[in-house]
Amino acid sequence: CEITGNRLKDKNPYQKPIVGDWVLIERGEANNGNIIREILLRKTILKRKKIGGQDNVQIIASNVDRAVIVQSLAQDFSVRRLERNLLQLADTGIKPIIVLNKLDLVEDTNEFEKVMRGIDENIPVIYSSFVSGHGLDEIQNMLTPGETVVFIGSSGVGKSSIINTMLDEERQQKTRAISTYSGKGKHTTTSRKLFLLENGVIVIDTPGTREFGLVLDDESVLQEQFAQIDQFSRHCKFRDCRHDTEPDCAVKDAIIKGELSESILDAWQKLSKEVNQKS
């Protein structure tokens, strides 16, 4: 489909069609292409802030019901990036699934499981391996017919390979061999692609995004995502306590008593600072 000149020239990214959009088109005649006349109301918009821009927002996909966050257990794993992804999804109203891929490249998952205990226990976590097939059926079984599902994660973590297991051979994407040196797949996805599965699930593959700048419409999601801190902070001496050097801080006391992990507070402080800088 083609878009009209006015929409093409519009610098507002929200006015241009993006993957996941439902649109009204005008059918072209003969050799003329179809023209997008209207973009229907979007129920969700997944976005991020680009690196190096003041107000440089990139829209990743629209009308997404569920997001599969893929990280590799081999070198790529970052709980801080995971927390950032989850915060943006919570703000957007998109349900997350966490996939920790390349299980075949680690000896055990004990350390990862310890870290993941700090993540909301209601969020599904799947350990997977494209090589052994472990977890792949579980991922597909989590996807509901009629839903639009986007896969996000860094380059080379195996997003396209996982999606390929859901596609017939003719529609499978080309992926390159895994590096024997780094254990990383060589990134080939350069644009967002949409696939309709046989069971009615719409799947969107995306290029790798290692950095994920926050673009929050509702800053209260930060407190919701860090409910433990919010609970303890109600007993702080000062209502605006930053849980840093303030006296009688209930959050710092909880860390001393072993009731709260210091890493969780560290993550909250970094994300809170970023959110406050943009507000």
CSV table of C-alpha atoms in Angstrom, one decimal:
chain,number,residue,atom,x,y,z
A,1,CYS,CA,0.0,0.0,0.0
A,2,GLU,CA,1.0,3.6,-0.5
A,3,ILE,CA,0.4,6.6,1.7
A,4,THR,CA,-0.7,10.0,0.6
A,5,GLY,CA,1.7,13.0,0.2
A,6,ASN,CA,0.4,14.8,3.3
A,7,ARG,CA,0.8,11.8,5.6
A,8,LEU,CA,4.2,11.0,4.0
A,9,LYS,CA,5.5,14.6,4.7
A,10,ASP,CA,4.1,14.7,8.3
A,11,LYS,CA,7.0,14.6,10.8
A,12,ASN,CA,4.7,13.3,13.6
A,13,PRO,CA,5.5,9.6,13.8
A,14,TYR,CA,2.1,8.9,15.2
A,15,GLN,CA,0.5,10.0,11.9
A,16,LYS,CA,2.3,7.4,9.8
A,17,PRO,CA,1.3,3.8,9.5
A,18,ILE,CA,3.3,1.3,11.5
A,19,VAL,CA,3.4,-2.4,11.8
A,20,GLY,CA,0.4,-3.7,13.6
A,21,ASP,CA,-1.9,-0.9,12.3
A,22,TRP,CA,-5.4,-1.6,11.0
A,23,VAL,CA,-6.1,0.7,8.1
A,24,LEU,CA,-8.8,1.6,5.6
A,25,ILE,CA,-7.6,1.5,2.0
A,26,GLU,CA,-8.7,2.7,-1.4
A,27,ARG,CA,-8.1,0.1,-4.0
A,28,GLY,CA,-6.0,1.3,-6.9
A,29,GLU,CA,-7.0,0.7,-10.5
A,30,ALA,CA,-4.8,-1.3,-13.0
A,31,ASN,CA,-1.2,-0.8,-12.1
A,32,ASN,CA,-1.8,1.7,-9.4
A,33,GLY,CA,-1.2,0.6,-5.8
A,34,ASN,CA,-3.7,0.6,-3.0
A,35,ILE,CA,-3.7,3.9,-1.0
A,36,ILE,CA,-4.0,4.1,2.8
A,37,ARG,CA,-6.8,6.6,3.6
A,38,GLU,CA,-7.2,6.2,7.3
A,39,ILE,CA,-5.4,4.6,10.3
A,40,LEU,CA,-7.9,3.1,12.7
A,41,LEU,CA,-7.7,3.9,16.4
A,42,ARG,CA,-4.8,2.1,18.0
A,43,LYS,CA,-5.5,0.3,21.3
A,44,THR,CA,-1.8,0.1,22.3
A,45,ILE,CA,1.4,1.7,21.0
A,46,LEU,CA,4.8,0.2,21.9
A,47,LYS,CA,7.5,2.8,21.8
A,48,ARG,CA,10.9,3.7,23.0
A,49,LYS,CA,13.2,6.7,23.2
A,50,LYS,CA,16.0,6.5,20.6
A,51,ILE,CA,19.6,7.0,21.8
A,52,GLY,CA,20.9,10.6,21.6
A,53,GLY,CA,17.6,12.4,21.0
A,54,GLN,CA,15.8,14.8,23.2
A,55,ASP,CA,12.3,13.9,22.1
A,56,ASN,CA,13.3,11.3,19.5
A,57,VAL,CA,10.6,8.6,20.0
A,58,GLN,CA,10.5,5.5,17.9
A,59,ILE,CA,7.2,3.6,17.6
A,60,ILE,CA,8.0,-0.1,17.4
A,61,ALA,CA,4.5,-1.6,16.8
A,62,SER,CA,0.8,-0.9,17.5
A,63,ASN,CA,-2.2,-2.9,18.6
A,64,VAL,CA,0.0,-5.3,20.5
A,65,ASP,CA,-1.6,-7.5,23.1
A,66,ARG,CA,1.5,-9.4,24.3
A,67,ALA,CA,5.3,-8.9,24.1
A,68,VAL,CA,7.8,-11.7,24.3
A,69,ILE,CA,11.0,-10.3,25.7
A,70,VAL,CA,13.9,-12.5,24.6
A,71,GLN,CA,17.3,-12.4,26.3
A,72,SER,CA,20.2,-14.8,25.8
A,73,LEU,CA,21.6,-16.7,28.7
A,74,ALA,CA,25.0,-16.5,27.0
A,75,GLN,CA,26.5,-13.0,27.5
A,76,ASP,CA,23.4,-10.9,26.7
A,77,PHE,CA,21.5,-11.3,30.0
A,78,SER,CA,20.7,-8.1,31.7
A,79,VAL,CA,18.1,-7.8,34.5
A,80,ARG,CA,18.3,-4.0,34.3
A,81,ARG,CA,17.3,-4.0,30.6
A,82,LEU,CA,14.6,-6.5,31.5
A,83,GLU,CA,13.2,-4.2,34.2
A,84,ARG,CA,13.2,-1.3,31.7
A,85,ASN,CA,11.3,-3.4,29.1
A,86,LEU,CA,8.7,-4.5,31.8
A,87,LEU,CA,8.2,-0.9,32.9
A,88,GLN,CA,7.5,0.3,29.4
A,89,LEU,CA,5.1,-2.6,28.7
A,90,ALA,CA,3.3,-1.9,32.0
A,91,ASP,CA,2.8,1.7,30.9
A,92,THR,CA,1.4,0.6,27.6
A,93,GLY,CA,-0.9,-2.1,29.0
A,94,ILE,CA,0.9,-4.9,27.1
A,95,LYS,CA,1.2,-8.3,28.8
A,96,PRO,CA,4.8,-9.7,29.0
A,97,ILE,CA,6.4,-13.1,28.6
A,98,ILE,CA,10.1,-13.4,29.4
A,99,VAL,CA,12.1,-15.9,27.3
A,100,LEU,CA,15.6,-16.7,28.4
A,101,ASN,CA,17.1,-18.3,25.3
A,102,LYS,CA,20.2,-20.4,24.4
A,103,LEU,CA,19.8,-22.7,27.4
A,104,ASP,CA,22.2,-25.1,25.7
A,105,LEU,CA,25.1,-22.6,26.1
A,106,VAL,CA,25.0,-22.5,30.0
A,107,GLU,CA,25.8,-25.3,32.4
A,108,ASP,CA,23.0,-24.5,34.8
A,109,THR,CA,20.4,-21.8,35.5
A,110,ASN,CA,20.8,-21.4,39.3
A,111,GLU,CA,22.2,-17.9,39.2
A,112,PHE,CA,19.7,-16.7,36.7
A,113,GLU,CA,16.8,-18.2,38.7
A,114,LYS,CA,18.1,-16.3,41.8
A,115,VAL,CA,18.0,-13.0,39.9
A,116,MET,CA,14.6,-13.7,38.4
A,117,ARG,CA,13.1,-14.0,41.9
A,118,GLY,CA,13.1,-10.2,42.0
A,119,ILE,CA,10.8,-10.1,39.0
A,120,ASP,CA,7.0,-10.2,39.4
A,121,GLU,CA,6.1,-13.8,39.9
A,122,ASN,CA,3.0,-13.4,37.8
A,123,ILE,CA,5.0,-12.8,34.7
A,124,PRO,CA,5.7,-16.1,32.8
A,125,VAL,CA,9.4,-17.0,32.4
A,126,ILE,CA,10.4,-19.6,29.9
A,127,TYR,CA,13.9,-21.1,29.5
A,128,SER,CA,14.4,-22.1,25.9
A,129,SER,CA,16.9,-23.5,23.3
A,130,PHE,CA,16.5,-23.5,19.6
A,131,VAL,CA,19.2,-26.3,19.4
A,132,SER,CA,17.5,-28.8,21.7
A,133,GLY,CA,13.9,-27.5,21.2
A,134,HIS,CA,13.4,-27.0,25.0
A,135,GLY,CA,10.7,-24.5,25.8
A,136,LEU,CA,9.7,-23.8,22.2
A,137,ASP,CA,6.3,-25.5,22.4
A,138,GLU,CA,5.7,-23.7,25.7
A,139,ILE,CA,6.3,-20.3,24.1
A,140,GLN,CA,3.8,-21.1,21.3
A,141,ASN,CA,1.2,-22.4,23.8
A,142,MET,CA,1.3,-19.1,25.6
A,143,LEU,CA,0.1,-17.2,22.5
A,144,THR,CA,-3.7,-16.9,22.2
A,145,PRO,CA,-5.4,-16.9,18.8
A,146,GLY,CA,-6.5,-13.4,17.8
A,147,GLU,CA,-3.7,-11.8,19.7
A,148,THR,CA,-1.0,-9.6,18.3
A,149,VAL,CA,2.4,-10.6,19.8
A,150,VAL,CA,5.7,-8.7,19.3
A,151,PHE,CA,9.1,-10.2,19.9
A,152,ILE,CA,11.7,-7.7,21.3
A,153,GLY,CA,15.3,-8.1,22.4
A,154,SER,CA,18.9,-7.4,21.5
A,155,SER,CA,20.5,-8.5,18.2
A,156,GLY,CA,21.4,-12.2,18.0
A,157,VAL,CA,19.4,-13.5,20.9
A,158,GLY,CA,17.3,-15.8,18.7
A,159,LYS,CA,14.0,-13.9,18.2
A,160,SER,CA,13.8,-14.8,14.5
A,161,SER,CA,14.8,-18.4,15.1
A,162,ILE,CA,12.1,-18.9,17.7
A,163,ILE,CA,9.5,-17.3,15.3
A,164,ASN,CA,10.7,-19.6,12.5
A,165,THR,CA,9.6,-22.6,14.5
A,166,MET,CA,6.0,-21.3,14.3
A,167,LEU,CA,6.1,-20.7,10.5
A,168,ASP,CA,5.9,-23.1,7.5
A,169,GLU,CA,9.1,-23.5,5.6
A,170,GLU,CA,8.2,-21.1,2.8
A,171,ARG,CA,7.8,-18.2,5.2
A,172,GLN,CA,10.7,-18.8,7.5
A,173,GLN,CA,13.2,-16.0,7.8
A,174,LYS,CA,16.9,-16.3,6.9
A,175,THR,CA,19.1,-16.5,10.0
A,176,ARG,CA,22.9,-16.8,10.0
A,177,ALA,CA,25.0,-19.3,11.8
A,178,ILE,CA,25.8,-18.9,15.5
A,179,SER,CA,29.3,-17.7,16.2
A,180,THR,CA,31.3,-20.5,17.9
A,181,TYR,CA,33.4,-17.8,19.5
A,182,SER,CA,30.7,-15.7,21.2
A,183,GLY,CA,27.7,-18.0,21.1
A,184,LYS,CA,25.7,-15.2,19.5
A,185,GLY,CA,23.6,-15.4,16.5
A,186,LYS,CA,24.5,-12.9,13.8
A,187,HIS,CA,21.7,-10.4,13.5
A,188,THR,CA,19.9,-10.3,10.2
A,189,THR,CA,16.5,-8.7,10.9
A,190,THR,CA,16.7,-5.1,9.7
A,191,SER,CA,13.0,-4.3,9.5
A,192,ARG,CA,9.8,-5.1,11.4
A,193,LYS,CA,7.9,-8.1,9.9
A,194,LEU,CA,4.4,-9.3,10.6
A,195,PHE,CA,3.3,-12.9,10.2
A,196,LEU,CA,-0.2,-14.5,10.6
A,197,LEU,CA,0.1,-17.9,12.1
A,198,GLU,CA,-2.2,-20.8,11.2
A,199,ASN,CA,-3.8,-20.6,14.6
A,200,GLY,CA,-4.8,-16.9,14.1
A,201,VAL,CA,-2.0,-15.4,16.2
A,202,ILE,CA,-0.3,-12.3,14.6
A,203,VAL,CA,3.4,-12.3,15.3
A,204,ILE,CA,5.7,-9.3,14.8
A,205,ASP,CA,9.5,-9.7,14.6
A,206,THR,CA,11.6,-6.6,15.3
A,207,PRO,CA,15.3,-5.6,14.8
A,208,GLY,CA,17.5,-5.8,17.8
A,209,THR,CA,17.2,-3.0,20.4
A,210,ARG,CA,19.9,-3.2,23.0
A,211,GLU,CA,19.0,0.2,24.4
A,212,PHE,CA,15.4,0.9,25.5
A,213,GLY,CA,14.9,4.5,26.5
A,214,LEU,CA,11.7,5.0,28.6
A,215,VAL,CA,8.7,6.9,27.2
A,216,LEU,CA,6.1,6.8,30.0
A,217,ASP,CA,2.6,8.2,29.8
A,218,ASP,CA,1.8,7.2,33.4
A,219,GLU,CA,4.7,7.6,35.8
A,220,SER,CA,2.7,5.8,38.5
A,221,VAL,CA,3.7,2.5,36.9
A,222,LEU,CA,7.1,2.9,38.4
A,223,GLN,CA,5.6,2.4,41.9
A,224,GLU,CA,3.4,-0.4,40.7
A,225,GLN,CA,6.4,-2.3,39.2
A,226,PHE,CA,8.4,-1.8,42.4
A,227,ALA,CA,5.6,-2.6,44.8
A,228,GLN,CA,8.1,-3.8,47.5
A,229,ILE,CA,9.7,-0.4,47.7
A,230,ASP,CA,6.4,1.4,47.6
A,231,GLN,CA,5.2,-0.7,50.6
A,232,PHE,CA,8.2,0.0,52.8
A,233,SER,CA,8.4,3.7,51.8
A,234,ARG,CA,5.0,4.3,53.5
A,235,HIS,CA,6.8,4.1,56.8
A,236,CYS,CA,9.7,6.5,55.9
A,237,LYS,CA,9.9,9.7,58.0
A,238,PHE,CA,9.7,11.9,54.9
A,239,ARG,CA,6.9,11.5,52.3
A,240,ASP,CA,9.3,12.5,49.5
A,241,CYS,CA,12.1,10.2,50.8
A,242,ARG,CA,14.5,9.2,48.0
A,243,HIS,CA,15.8,6.3,50.1
A,244,ASP,CA,19.4,7.6,49.8
A,245,THR,CA,20.8,9.6,52.7
A,246,GLU,CA,17.6,10.6,54.5
A,247,PRO,CA,17.2,9.7,58.2
A,248,ASP,CA,14.7,7.2,59.3
A,249,CYS,CA,14.3,5.6,55.9
A,250,ALA,CA,12.2,2.4,56.1
A,251,VAL,CA,13.4,1.2,52.8
A,252,LYS,CA,17.1,1.4,53.8
A,253,ASP,CA,16.2,-0.3,57.1
A,254,ALA,CA,14.5,-3.1,55.2
A,255,ILE,CA,17.7,-3.7,53.2
A,256,ILE,CA,19.7,-3.9,56.5
A,257,LYS,CA,17.3,-6.4,57.9
A,258,GLY,CA,17.5,-8.5,54.7
A,259,GLU,CA,13.8,-7.9,53.8
A,260,LEU,CA,14.6,-6.1,50.6
A,261,SER,CA,17.4,-6.6,48.0
A,262,GLU,CA,19.8,-3.6,47.5
A,263,SER,CA,19.8,-4.3,43.8
A,264,ILE,CA,16.1,-3.7,43.6
A,265,LEU,CA,16.5,-0.3,45.3
A,266,ASP,CA,19.4,0.5,42.9
A,267,ALA,CA,17.2,-0.3,39.9
A,268,TRP,CA,14.4,1.8,41.3
A,269,GLN,CA,16.7,4.8,41.9
A,270,LYS,CA,18.1,4.7,38.4
A,271,LEU,CA,14.7,4.4,36.7
A,272,SER,CA,13.1,6.9,39.0
A,273,LYS,CA,15.9,9.4,38.1
A,274,GLU,CA,15.4,8.8,34.4
A,275,VAL,CA,11.6,9.2,34.7
A,276,ASN,CA,11.9,12.4,36.7
A,277,GLN,CA,14.4,14.0,34.2
A,278,LYS,CA,11.8,13.6,31.5
A,279,SER,CA,8.8,14.8,33.4
